[in-house]
PDB file of C-alpha atoms in Angstrom:
ATOM      1  CA  MET A   1       0.000   0.000   0.000  1.00  0.00           C
ATOM      2  CA  GLU A   2       1.360   3.413  -0.962  1.00  0.00           C
ATOM      3  CA  THR A   3       2.044   5.626   2.013  1.00  0.00           C
ATOM      4  CA  THR A   4       1.277   9.312   1.640  1.00  0.00           C
ATOM      5  CA  TYR A   5       1.731  12.219   4.018  1.00  0.00           C
ATOM      6  CA  PRO A   6      -0.889  14.919   3.399  1.00  0.00           C
ATOM      7  CA  SER A   7       0.568  17.564   5.692  1.00  0.00           C
ATOM      8  CA  PRO A   8       3.630  19.471   4.438  1.00  0.00           C
ATOM      9  CA  ALA A   9       4.500  19.911   8.116  1.00  0.00           C
ATOM     10  CA  PHE A  10       5.564  16.252   8.076  1.00  0.00           C
ATOM     11  CA  ASP A  11       8.043  16.681   5.218  1.00  0.00           C
ATOM     12  CA  ASP A  12      11.016  17.372   7.493  1.00  0.00           C
ATOM     13  CA  ILE A  13      10.476  14.284   9.638  1.00  0.00           C
ATOM     14  CA  ARG A  14       8.760  11.612   7.550  1.00  0.00           C
ATOM     15  CA  PRO A  15      10.270   8.591   5.789  1.00  0.00           C
ATOM     16  CA  VAL A  16      10.431   8.621   2.004  1.00  0.00           C
ATOM     17  CA  ASN A  17       7.249   7.876   0.074  1.00  0.00           C
ATOM     18  CA  ASP A  18       7.250   4.669  -1.933  1.00  0.00           C
ATOM     19  CA  ALA A  19       7.321   6.758  -5.114  1.00  0.00           C
ATOM     20  CA  GLU A  20      10.585   8.300  -3.897  1.00  0.00           C
ATOM     21  CA  VAL A  21      12.297   4.963  -3.206  1.00  0.00           C
ATOM     22  CA  PRO A  22      14.010   4.395  -6.605  1.00  0.00           C
ATOM     23  CA  GLN A  23      15.683   7.816  -6.588  1.00  0.00           C
ATOM     24  CA  ALA A  24      16.582   7.492  -2.905  1.00  0.00           C
ATOM     25  CA  VAL A  25      18.216   4.133  -3.637  1.00  0.00           C
ATOM     26  CA  GLU A  26      20.260   5.654  -6.466  1.00  0.00           C
ATOM     27  CA  ASP A  27      21.357   8.522  -4.226  1.00  0.00           C
ATOM     28  CA  LEU A  28      22.362   6.043  -1.528  1.00  0.00           C
ATOM     29  CA  ILE A  29      24.316   3.868  -3.959  1.00  0.00           C
ATOM     30  CA  SER A  30      26.276   6.921  -5.116  1.00  0.00           C
ATOM     31  CA  SER A  31      27.349   7.769  -1.567  1.00  0.00           C
ATOM     32  CA  ASP A  32      30.948   6.889  -0.754  1.00  0.00           C
ATOM     33  CA  GLY A  33      30.122   7.050   2.951  1.00  0.00           C
ATOM     34  CA  LEU A  34      27.787   4.072   2.704  1.00  0.00           C
ATOM     35  CA  TRP A  35      30.444   1.869   1.156  1.00  0.00           C
ATOM     36  CA  ARG A  36      33.075   2.942   3.668  1.00  0.00           C
ATOM     37  CA  ALA A  37      30.712   1.971   6.483  1.00  0.00           C
ATOM     38  CA  LEU A  38      29.854  -1.360   4.852  1.00  0.00           C
ATOM     39  CA  SER A  39      33.516  -2.201   4.352  1.00  0.00           C
ATOM     40  CA  TYR A  40      33.828  -1.990   8.128  1.00  0.00           C
ATOM     41  CA  ILE A  41      30.564  -3.705   9.095  1.00  0.00           C
ATOM     42  CA  ALA A  42      30.436  -6.318   6.307  1.00  0.00           C
ATOM     43  CA  PRO A  43      33.858  -6.525   4.634  1.00  0.00           C
ATOM     44  CA  ASP A  44      32.889  -9.641   2.655  1.00  0.00           C
ATOM     45  CA  ALA A  45      29.769  -8.108   1.098  1.00  0.00           C
ATOM     46  CA  ASP A  46      29.488  -8.400  -2.686  1.00  0.00           C
ATOM     47  CA  ARG A  47      29.081  -4.771  -3.735  1.00  0.00           C
ATOM     48  CA  ALA A  48      27.754  -5.507  -7.232  1.00  0.00           C
ATOM     49  CA  ALA A  49      25.186  -8.001  -5.941  1.00  0.00           C
ATOM     50  CA  LEU A  50      24.097  -5.618  -3.198  1.00  0.00           C
ATOM     51  CA  ILE A  51      23.625  -2.777  -5.683  1.00  0.00           C
ATOM     52  CA  GLU A  52      21.520  -5.044  -7.892  1.00  0.00           C
ATOM     53  CA  THR A  53      19.368  -6.056  -4.925  1.00  0.00           C
ATOM     54  CA  MET A  54      18.963  -2.457  -3.785  1.00  0.00           C
ATOM     55  CA  ARG A  55      17.850  -1.387  -7.249  1.00  0.00           C
ATOM     56  CA  SER A  56      15.221  -4.133  -7.275  1.00  0.00           C
ATOM     57  CA  CYS A  57      13.481  -2.493  -4.290  1.00  0.00           C
ATOM     58  CA  ARG A  58      10.519  -0.404  -5.391  1.00  0.00           C
ATOM     59  CA  THR A  59       8.960   0.216  -1.963  1.00  0.00           C
ATOM     60  CA  LYS A  60      10.133   0.785   1.593  1.00  0.00           C
ATOM     61  CA  ALA A  61       8.702  -2.605   2.567  1.00  0.00           C
ATOM     62  CA  GLU A  62      10.845  -4.318  -0.067  1.00  0.00           C
ATOM     63  CA  PHE A  63      13.913  -2.395   1.084  1.00  0.00           C
ATOM     64  CA  LYS A  64      13.347  -3.392   4.699  1.00  0.00           C
ATOM     65  CA  GLN A  65      12.707  -7.042   3.881  1.00  0.00           C
ATOM     66  CA  THR A  66      15.530  -7.560   1.376  1.00  0.00           C
ATOM     67  CA  ILE A  67      18.226  -5.189   2.635  1.00  0.00           C
ATOM     68  CA  SER A  68      17.609  -4.175   6.247  1.00  0.00           C
ATOM     69  CA  TYR A  69      16.410  -7.555   7.509  1.00  0.00           C
ATOM     70  CA  LYS A  70      19.378  -9.452   6.091  1.00  0.00           C
ATOM     71  CA  THR A  71      21.843  -6.850   7.337  1.00  0.00           C
ATOM     72  CA  VAL A  72      20.478  -6.868  10.882  1.00  0.00           C
ATOM     73  CA  MET A  73      20.383 -10.669  11.016  1.00  0.00           C
ATOM     74  CA  ALA A  74      24.004 -10.774   9.842  1.00  0.00           C
ATOM     75  CA  ILE A  75      24.916  -8.394  12.676  1.00  0.00           C
ATOM     76  CA  ALA A  76      23.007 -10.584  15.145  1.00  0.00           C
ATOM     77  CA  ARG A  77      24.800 -13.735  14.005  1.00  0.00           C
ATOM     78  CA  ARG A  78      28.152 -12.003  14.280  1.00  0.00           C
ATOM     79  CA  SER A  79      27.738 -10.167  17.583  1.00  0.00           C
ATOM     80  CA  THR A  80      25.156 -12.030  19.706  1.00  0.00           C
ATOM     81  CA  PHE A  81      24.929 -15.485  21.244  1.00  0.00           C
ATOM     82  CA  SER A  82      21.146 -15.405  20.831  1.00  0.00           C
ATOM     83  CA  LEU A  83      18.375 -12.981  19.887  1.00  0.00           C
ATOM     84  CA  THR A  84      15.008 -13.915  21.382  1.00  0.00           C
ATOM     85  CA  ILE A  85      11.585 -12.532  22.201  1.00  0.00           C
ATOM     86  CA  SER A  86       8.894 -13.514  24.705  1.00  0.00           C
ATOM     87  CA  GLY A  87       5.355 -12.336  25.395  1.00  0.00           C
ATOM     88  CA  ARG A  88       4.141 -12.682  21.815  1.00  0.00           C
ATOM     89  CA  SER A  89       0.626 -13.419  23.087  1.00  0.00           C
ATOM     90  CA  ARG A  90       0.471  -9.821  24.328  1.00  0.00           C
ATOM     91  CA  LEU A  91       0.776  -8.371  20.829  1.00  0.00           C
ATOM     92  CA  PRO A  92      -2.476  -6.717  19.700  1.00  0.00           C
ATOM     93  CA  GLU A  93      -4.876  -9.088  17.980  1.00  0.00           C
ATOM     94  CA  GLY A  94      -5.276  -8.733  14.245  1.00  0.00           C
ATOM     95  CA  LYS A  95      -1.947  -6.888  13.957  1.00  0.00           C
ATOM     96  CA  ALA A  96      -3.612  -3.665  15.097  1.00  0.00           C
ATOM     97  CA  PRO A  97      -1.198  -0.706  14.844  1.00  0.00           C
ATOM     98  CA  CYS A  98       0.397   0.103  18.168  1.00  0.00           C
ATOM     99  CA  THR A  99       3.009   2.283  19.836  1.00  0.00           C
ATOM    100  CA  PHE A 100       5.930   0.194  21.047  1.00  0.00           C
ATOM    101  CA  ILE A 101       7.766   1.943  23.888  1.00  0.00           C
ATOM    102  CA  SER A 102      10.945   0.392  25.244  1.00  0.00           C
ATOM    103  CA  ASN A 103      13.962   1.112  27.357  1.00  0.00           C
ATOM    104  CA  HIS A 104      16.949   2.277  25.336  1.00  0.00           C
ATOM    105  CA  ARG A 105      20.249   0.419  25.332  1.00  0.00           C
ATOM    106  CA  ASP A 106      21.738   0.680  21.834  1.00  0.00           C
ATOM    107  CA  ILE A 107      21.484   3.632  19.458  1.00  0.00           C
ATOM    108  CA  VAL A 108      20.878   1.570  16.315  1.00  0.00           C
ATOM    109  CA  LEU A 109      20.016  -1.975  17.299  1.00  0.00           C
ATOM    110  CA  ASP A 110      17.168  -1.657  19.817  1.00  0.00           C
ATOM    111  CA  ALA A 111      14.601  -0.894  17.121  1.00  0.00           C
ATOM    112  CA  ALA A 112      16.420  -2.866  14.410  1.00  0.00           C
ATOM    113  CA  PHE A 113      16.426  -6.063  16.480  1.00  0.00           C
ATOM    114  CA  LEU A 114      12.779  -5.526  17.443  1.00  0.00           C
ATOM    115  CA  ASN A 115      11.767  -5.228  13.800  1.00  0.00           C
ATOM    116  CA  VAL A 116      13.436  -8.469  12.713  1.00  0.00           C
ATOM    117  CA  LEU A 117      11.933 -10.296  15.700  1.00  0.00           C
ATOM    118  CA  LEU A 118       8.458  -8.975  14.877  1.00  0.00           C
ATOM    119  CA  TYR A 119       8.907  -9.903  11.224  1.00  0.00           C
ATOM    120  CA  ASP A 120       9.929 -13.442  12.169  1.00  0.00           C
ATOM    121  CA  VAL A 121       6.689 -13.968  14.121  1.00  0.00           C
ATOM    122  CA  GLY A 122       4.548 -12.614  11.282  1.00  0.00           C
ATOM    123  CA  TYR A 123       4.047  -9.104  12.624  1.00  0.00           C
ATOM    124  CA  ASP A 124       4.634  -5.989  10.534  1.00  0.00           C
ATOM    125  CA  MET A 125       7.831  -4.004  11.052  1.00  0.00           C
ATOM    126  CA  THR A 126       7.460  -0.651  12.761  1.00  0.00           C
ATOM    127  CA  GLN A 127       8.313   2.885  11.846  1.00  0.00           C
ATOM    128  CA  ILE A 128      11.256   3.961  14.005  1.00  0.00           C
ATOM    129  CA  ALA A 129      11.800   7.237  15.856  1.00  0.00           C
ATOM    130  CA  ILE A 130      15.392   8.461  15.533  1.00  0.00           C
ATOM    131  CA  GLY A 131      17.004  11.630  16.838  1.00  0.00           C
ATOM    132  CA  ASP A 132      18.375  14.050  14.263  1.00  0.00           C
ATOM    133  CA  ASN A 133      21.608  14.311  16.266  1.00  0.00           C
ATOM    134  CA  LEU A 134      22.503  10.871  14.872  1.00  0.00           C
ATOM    135  CA  LEU A 135      22.002  11.859  11.230  1.00  0.00           C
ATOM    136  CA  ILE A 136      25.563  13.078  10.991  1.00  0.00           C
ATOM    137  CA  TYR A 137      26.021  12.508   7.252  1.00  0.00           C
ATOM    138  CA  PRO A 138      23.496  12.914   4.413  1.00  0.00           C
ATOM    139  CA  TRP A 139      23.750   9.208   3.538  1.00  0.00           C
ATOM    140  CA  ILE A 140      22.740   8.245   7.100  1.00  0.00           C
ATOM    141  CA  ARG A 141      19.659  10.482   6.887  1.00  0.00           C
ATOM    142  CA  LEU A 142      18.780   8.932   3.528  1.00  0.00           C
ATOM    143  CA  LEU A 143      19.295   5.388   4.791  1.00  0.00           C
ATOM    144  CA  VAL A 144      17.106   5.785   7.859  1.00  0.00           C
ATOM    145  CA  ARG A 145      14.330   7.405   5.809  1.00  0.00           C
ATOM    146  CA  LEU A 146      14.478   4.488   3.357  1.00  0.00           C
ATOM    147  CA  ASN A 147      14.287   2.201   6.359  1.00  0.00           C
ATOM    148  CA  ASN A 148      10.958   3.784   7.344  1.00  0.00           C
ATOM    149  CA  SER A 149      12.261   5.933  10.182  1.00  0.00           C
ATOM    150  CA  PHE A 150      10.872   9.297  11.206  1.00  0.00           C
ATOM    151  CA  ILE A 151      13.011  12.030  12.683  1.00  0.00           C
ATOM    152  CA  VAL A 152      12.841  13.510  16.171  1.00  0.00           C
ATOM    153  CA  LYS A 153      14.399  16.971  16.251  1.00  0.00           C
ATOM    154  CA  ARG A 154      16.673  17.691  19.197  1.00  0.00           C
ATOM    155  CA  ASN A 155      18.449  20.684  20.765  1.00  0.00           C
ATOM    156  CA  LEU A 156      15.719  23.208  19.971  1.00  0.00           C
ATOM    157  CA  SER A 157      14.663  26.391  21.710  1.00  0.00           C
ATOM    158  CA  ALA A 158      11.668  26.082  24.033  1.00  0.00           C
ATOM    159  CA  ARG A 159       9.280  27.597  21.477  1.00  0.00           C
ATOM    160  CA  ARG A 160      10.503  25.448  18.591  1.00  0.00           C
ATOM    161  CA  LEU A 161      10.547  22.360  20.799  1.00  0.00           C
ATOM    162  CA  LEU A 162       6.866  22.845  21.602  1.00  0.00           C
ATOM    163  CA  GLU A 163       6.009  23.387  17.934  1.00  0.00           C
ATOM    164  CA  ASN A 164       7.970  20.347  16.783  1.00  0.00           C
ATOM    165  CA  SER A 165       6.543  18.179  19.566  1.00  0.00           C
ATOM    166  CA  ARG A 166       3.046  18.966  18.289  1.00  0.00           C
ATOM    167  CA  ILE A 167       4.051  18.050  14.737  1.00  0.00           C
ATOM    168  CA  LEU A 168       5.686  14.832  15.926  1.00  0.00           C
ATOM    169  CA  SER A 169       2.619  13.898  17.964  1.00  0.00           C
ATOM    170  CA  ALA A 170       0.343  14.551  14.975  1.00  0.00           C
ATOM    171  CA  TYR A 171       2.624  12.486  12.740  1.00  0.00           C
ATOM    172  CA  ILE A 172       2.498   9.520  15.116  1.00  0.00           C
ATOM    173  CA  ARG A 173      -1.322   9.693  15.258  1.00  0.00           C
ATOM    174  CA  HIS A 174      -1.447   9.906  11.465  1.00  0.00           C
ATOM    175  CA  THR A 175       0.793   6.856  11.151  1.00  0.00           C
ATOM    176  CA  LEU A 176      -1.321   4.781  13.526  1.00  0.00           C
ATOM    177  CA  ARG A 177      -4.716   5.870  12.194  1.00  0.00           C
ATOM    178  CA  GLN A 178      -4.224   6.576   8.497  1.00  0.00           C
ATOM    179  CA  THR A 179      -1.332   4.430   7.286  1.00  0.00           C
ATOM    180  CA  HIS A 180      -2.040   1.733   9.892  1.00  0.00           C
ATOM    181  CA  GLU A 181       1.595   1.225  10.829  1.00  0.00           C
ATOM    182  CA  SER A 182       3.019   0.627  14.283  1.00  0.00           C
ATOM    183  CA  ILE A 183       5.771   2.867  15.589  1.00  0.00           C
ATOM    184  CA  TRP A 184       8.674   2.387  17.997  1.00  0.00           C
ATOM    185  CA  ILE A 185       9.931   5.113  20.286  1.00  0.00           C
ATOM    186  CA  ALA A 186      12.311   5.019  23.235  1.00  0.00           C
ATOM    187  CA  GLN A 187      10.913   5.803  26.668  1.00  0.00           C
ATOM    188  CA  ARG A 188      13.406   8.643  27.099  1.00  0.00           C
ATOM    189  CA  GLU A 189      15.653  10.946  25.112  1.00  0.00           C
ATOM    190  CA  GLY A 190      18.911   9.096  24.618  1.00  0.00           C
ATOM    191  CA  ARG A 191      20.136   5.889  26.185  1.00  0.00           C
ATOM    192  CA  ALA A 192      19.979   5.425  29.949  1.00  0.00           C
ATOM    193  CA  LYS A 193      23.653   5.767  30.896  1.00  0.00           C
ATOM    194  CA  ASP A 194      22.879   4.846  34.524  1.00  0.00           C
ATOM    195  CA  SER A 195      20.375   2.042  33.676  1.00  0.00           C
ATOM    196  CA  ASN A 196      17.506   4.077  35.151  1.00  0.00           C
ATOM    197  CA  ASP A 197      14.703   2.972  32.851  1.00  0.00           C
ATOM    198  CA  GLN A 198      12.013   5.354  34.041  1.00  0.00           C
ATOM    199  CA  THR A 199       9.837   6.718  31.240  1.00  0.00           C
ATOM    200  CA  GLN A 200      10.226  10.453  30.768  1.00  0.00           C
ATOM    201  CA  THR A 201       7.016  12.354  31.392  1.00  0.00           C
ATOM    202  CA  SER A 202       7.849  14.573  28.411  1.00  0.00           C
ATOM    203  CA  VAL A 203       7.594  11.577  26.060  1.00  0.00           C
ATOM    204  CA  LEU A 204       4.066  10.786  27.248  1.00  0.00           C
ATOM    205  CA  LYS A 205       3.067  14.452  27.051  1.00  0.00           C
ATOM    206  CA  MET A 206       4.323  14.648  23.474  1.00  0.00           C
ATOM    207  CA  LEU A 207       2.389  11.528  22.499  1.00  0.00           C
ATOM    208  CA  CYS A 208      -0.830  13.028  23.871  1.00  0.00           C
ATOM    209  CA  MET A 209      -0.487  16.485  22.288  1.00  0.00           C
ATOM    210  CA  ALA A 210      -2.390  15.558  19.132  1.00  0.00           C
ATOM    211  CA  GLY A 211      -5.259  13.880  20.963  1.00  0.00           C
ATOM    212  CA  GLU A 212      -8.803  15.119  20.514  1.00  0.00           C
ATOM    213  CA  GLY A 213      -9.464  18.243  22.559  1.00  0.00           C
ATOM    214  CA  ASP A 214     -12.385  16.937  24.628  1.00  0.00           C
ATOM    215  CA  GLU A 215     -10.765  13.619  25.439  1.00  0.00           C
ATOM    216  CA  GLY A 216      -9.017  13.011  28.738  1.00  0.00           C
ATOM    217  CA  LEU A 217      -5.405  11.968  29.201  1.00  0.00           C
ATOM    218  CA  LEU A 218      -6.260   8.295  29.650  1.00  0.00           C
ATOM    219  CA  ASP A 219      -8.409   8.257  26.506  1.00  0.00           C
ATOM    220  CA  ASN A 220      -5.557   9.837  24.557  1.00  0.00           C
ATOM    221  CA  LEU A 221      -3.094   7.261  25.831  1.00  0.00           C
ATOM    222  CA  MET A 222      -5.465   4.393  25.068  1.00  0.00           C
ATOM    223  CA  GLU A 223      -5.828   5.571  21.462  1.00  0.00           C
ATOM    224  CA  LEU A 224      -2.087   5.090  21.036  1.00  0.00           C
ATOM    225  CA  ASN A 225      -2.428   1.378  21.837  1.00  0.00           C
ATOM    226  CA  ILE A 226       0.846   1.370  23.783  1.00  0.00           C
ATOM    227  CA  VAL A 227       2.796  -1.884  24.077  1.00  0.00           C
ATOM    228  CA  PRO A 228       5.718  -1.743  26.545  1.00  0.00           C
ATOM    229  CA  ILE A 229       8.889  -3.681  25.812  1.00  0.00           C
ATOM    230  CA  ALA A 230      11.855  -4.481  28.057  1.00  0.00           C
ATOM    231  CA  ILE A 231      15.189  -4.991  26.296  1.00  0.00           C
ATOM    232  CA  SER A 232      18.084  -6.863  27.876  1.00  0.00           C
ATOM    233  CA  TYR A 233      21.658  -7.162  26.581  1.00  0.00           C
ATOM    234  CA  GLU A 234      23.855  -9.647  28.424  1.00  0.00           C
ATOM    235  CA  TYR A 235      26.879  -7.521  27.553  1.00  0.00           C
ATOM    236  CA  ASP A 236      26.856  -3.866  26.588  1.00  0.00           C
ATOM    237  CA  PRO A 237      29.778  -3.150  24.251  1.00  0.00           C
ATOM    238  CA  CYS A 238      29.266   0.565  24.886  1.00  0.00           C
ATOM    239  CA  ASP A 239      29.439   0.277  28.679  1.00  0.00           C
ATOM    240  CA  TYR A 240      32.778   2.039  28.974  1.00  0.00           C
ATOM    241  CA  LEU A 241      31.635   4.806  26.626  1.00  0.00           C
ATOM    242  CA  LYS A 242      28.455   5.335  28.648  1.00  0.00           C
ATOM    243  CA  ALA A 243      30.447   5.396  31.893  1.00  0.00           C
ATOM    244  CA  ARG A 244      32.863   7.913  30.398  1.00  0.00           C
ATOM    245  CA  GLU A 245      30.044  10.196  29.251  1.00  0.00           C
ATOM    246  CA  PHE A 246      28.253   9.866  32.588  1.00  0.00           C
ATOM    247  CA  GLN A 247      31.401  10.912  34.435  1.00  0.00           C
ATOM    248  CA  LEU A 248      32.145  13.783  32.042  1.00  0.00           C
ATOM    249  CA  ARG A 249      28.619  15.145  32.493  1.00  0.00           C
ATOM    250  CA  ARG A 250      28.981  14.844  36.254  1.00  0.00           C
ATOM    251  CA  ASP A 251      32.315  16.661  36.335  1.00  0.00           C
ATOM    252  CA  ASP A 252      31.590  19.301  33.681  1.00  0.00           C
ATOM    253  CA  LEU A 253      28.115  20.819  33.554  1.00  0.00           C
ATOM    254  CA  ASN A 254      28.927  22.323  30.150  1.00  0.00           C
ATOM    255  CA  TYR A 255      30.022  19.044  28.566  1.00  0.00           C
ATOM    256  CA  VAL A 256      28.528  18.428  25.122  1.00  0.00           C
ATOM    257  CA  LYS A 257      28.975  15.222  23.136  1.00  0.00           C
ATOM    258  CA  SER A 258      30.618  15.513  19.745  1.00  0.00           C
ATOM    259  CA  GLU A 259      29.448  13.939  16.506  1.00  0.00           C
ATOM    260  CA  ARG A 260      32.457  11.656  16.730  1.00  0.00           C
ATOM    261  CA  ASP A 261      31.218  10.411  20.114  1.00  0.00           C
ATOM    262  CA  ASP A 262      27.881   9.422  18.567  1.00  0.00           C
ATOM    263  CA  LEU A 263      29.599   7.730  15.630  1.00  0.00           C
ATOM    264  CA  LEU A 264      31.874   5.756  17.954  1.00  0.00           C
ATOM    265  CA  SER A 265      28.874   4.630  20.017  1.00  0.00           C
ATOM    266  CA  MET A 266      27.031   3.502  16.882  1.00  0.00           C
ATOM    267  CA  GLU A 267      30.045   1.597  15.548  1.00  0.00           C
ATOM    268  CA  THR A 268      30.857  -0.019  18.898  1.00  0.00           C
ATOM    269  CA  GLY A 269      27.237  -0.966  19.544  1.00  0.00           C
ATOM    270  CA  ILE A 270      26.862  -2.614  16.148  1.00  0.00           C
ATOM    271  CA  MET A 271      30.134  -4.529  16.129  1.00  0.00           C
ATOM    272  CA  GLY A 272      30.692  -5.345  19.817  1.00  0.00           C
ATOM    273  CA  ASP A 273      29.795  -8.619  21.540  1.00  0.00           C
ATOM    274  CA  LYS A 274      26.339  -8.496  23.097  1.00  0.00           C
ATOM    275  CA  GLY A 275      25.887 -12.083  24.297  1.00  0.00           C
ATOM    276  CA  ARG A 276      22.251 -13.015  24.886  1.00  0.00           C
ATOM    277  CA  VAL A 277      19.824 -10.319  23.735  1.00  0.00           C
ATOM    278  CA  HIS A 278      16.209 -10.660  24.802  1.00  0.00           C
ATOM    279  CA  PHE A 279      13.045  -8.640  24.210  1.00  0.00           C
ATOM    280  CA  THR A 280      10.086  -9.066  26.571  1.00  0.00           C
ATOM    281  CA  ILE A 281       6.706  -7.770  25.424  1.00  0.00           C
ATOM    282  CA  GLY A 282       4.872  -6.398  28.431  1.00  0.00           C
ATOM    283  CA  THR A 283       1.182  -6.104  29.201  1.00  0.00           C
ATOM    284  CA  PRO A 284      -0.403  -3.231  27.238  1.00  0.00           C
ATOM    285  CA  PRO A 285      -1.708  -0.518  29.616  1.00  0.00           C
ATOM    286  CA  ASN A 286      -5.045  -0.585  27.776  1.00  0.00           C
ATOM    287  CA  ASP A 287      -5.704  -3.996  29.345  1.00  0.00           C
ATOM    288  CA  THR A 288      -5.819  -2.394  32.790  1.00  0.00           C
ATOM    289  CA  LEU A 289      -7.188   1.035  31.826  1.00  0.00           C
ATOM    290  CA  ARG A 290     -10.358  -0.257  30.193  1.00  0.00           C
TER     291      ARG A 290
END
């Protein structure tokens, strides 16, 4: 099914439309940055065969199933002992679109692993929320938009943050109601460096901003069909990087991460040993709120 986005306000944050996929693929293929990254992540990849496969993708769904799925599974085989999921019976019946909210351990792989696990049990892959601070190079922005990700803008003034939160909330509602796709979003901005997995109130407030005016907070939350997920990594390859950042922030109130810090965290998280990785689907709040 073709996905369209009627509001121009969504243009800065939405994934590509299916009609835009062929050109986006060509732009991605022409990016030297992509091939440099792949030479590090998958040095044995057949470039010519991969280009041919990429060009065969005419929709985002095809790109995710033929490119993204295989890439993520290759990473899992290389860097995990096992990748498992439990609580499948708690998934909404009839594949109803839902809002997956999870703790946040790895910049790239939390949502990527969830999508391949959902796909393996016959559930549709989600749209993924990703912070624009991670879109360091144009080819990364293009790749995540091809992979059906939508962009969360960070480091904004208070006024612009409020405006963009409203747009983001409206986009999520549109995705659930009109395009009938599930979405994934982390329960907080950034990974929990201290393993405190408490959901940020600001995330819930943002999700409710686009609710109907005469509906209460609980009704707005129920419309989102939230499904909580707990993610566990036996080993965190970024543990020393998180500890370093945590200490730097403690010792220097003006400390700001660099783009290189984010790149190093992405590379280390993808390539490092993670041991047993497990996703637990929790009980949807709607089951107790009804």
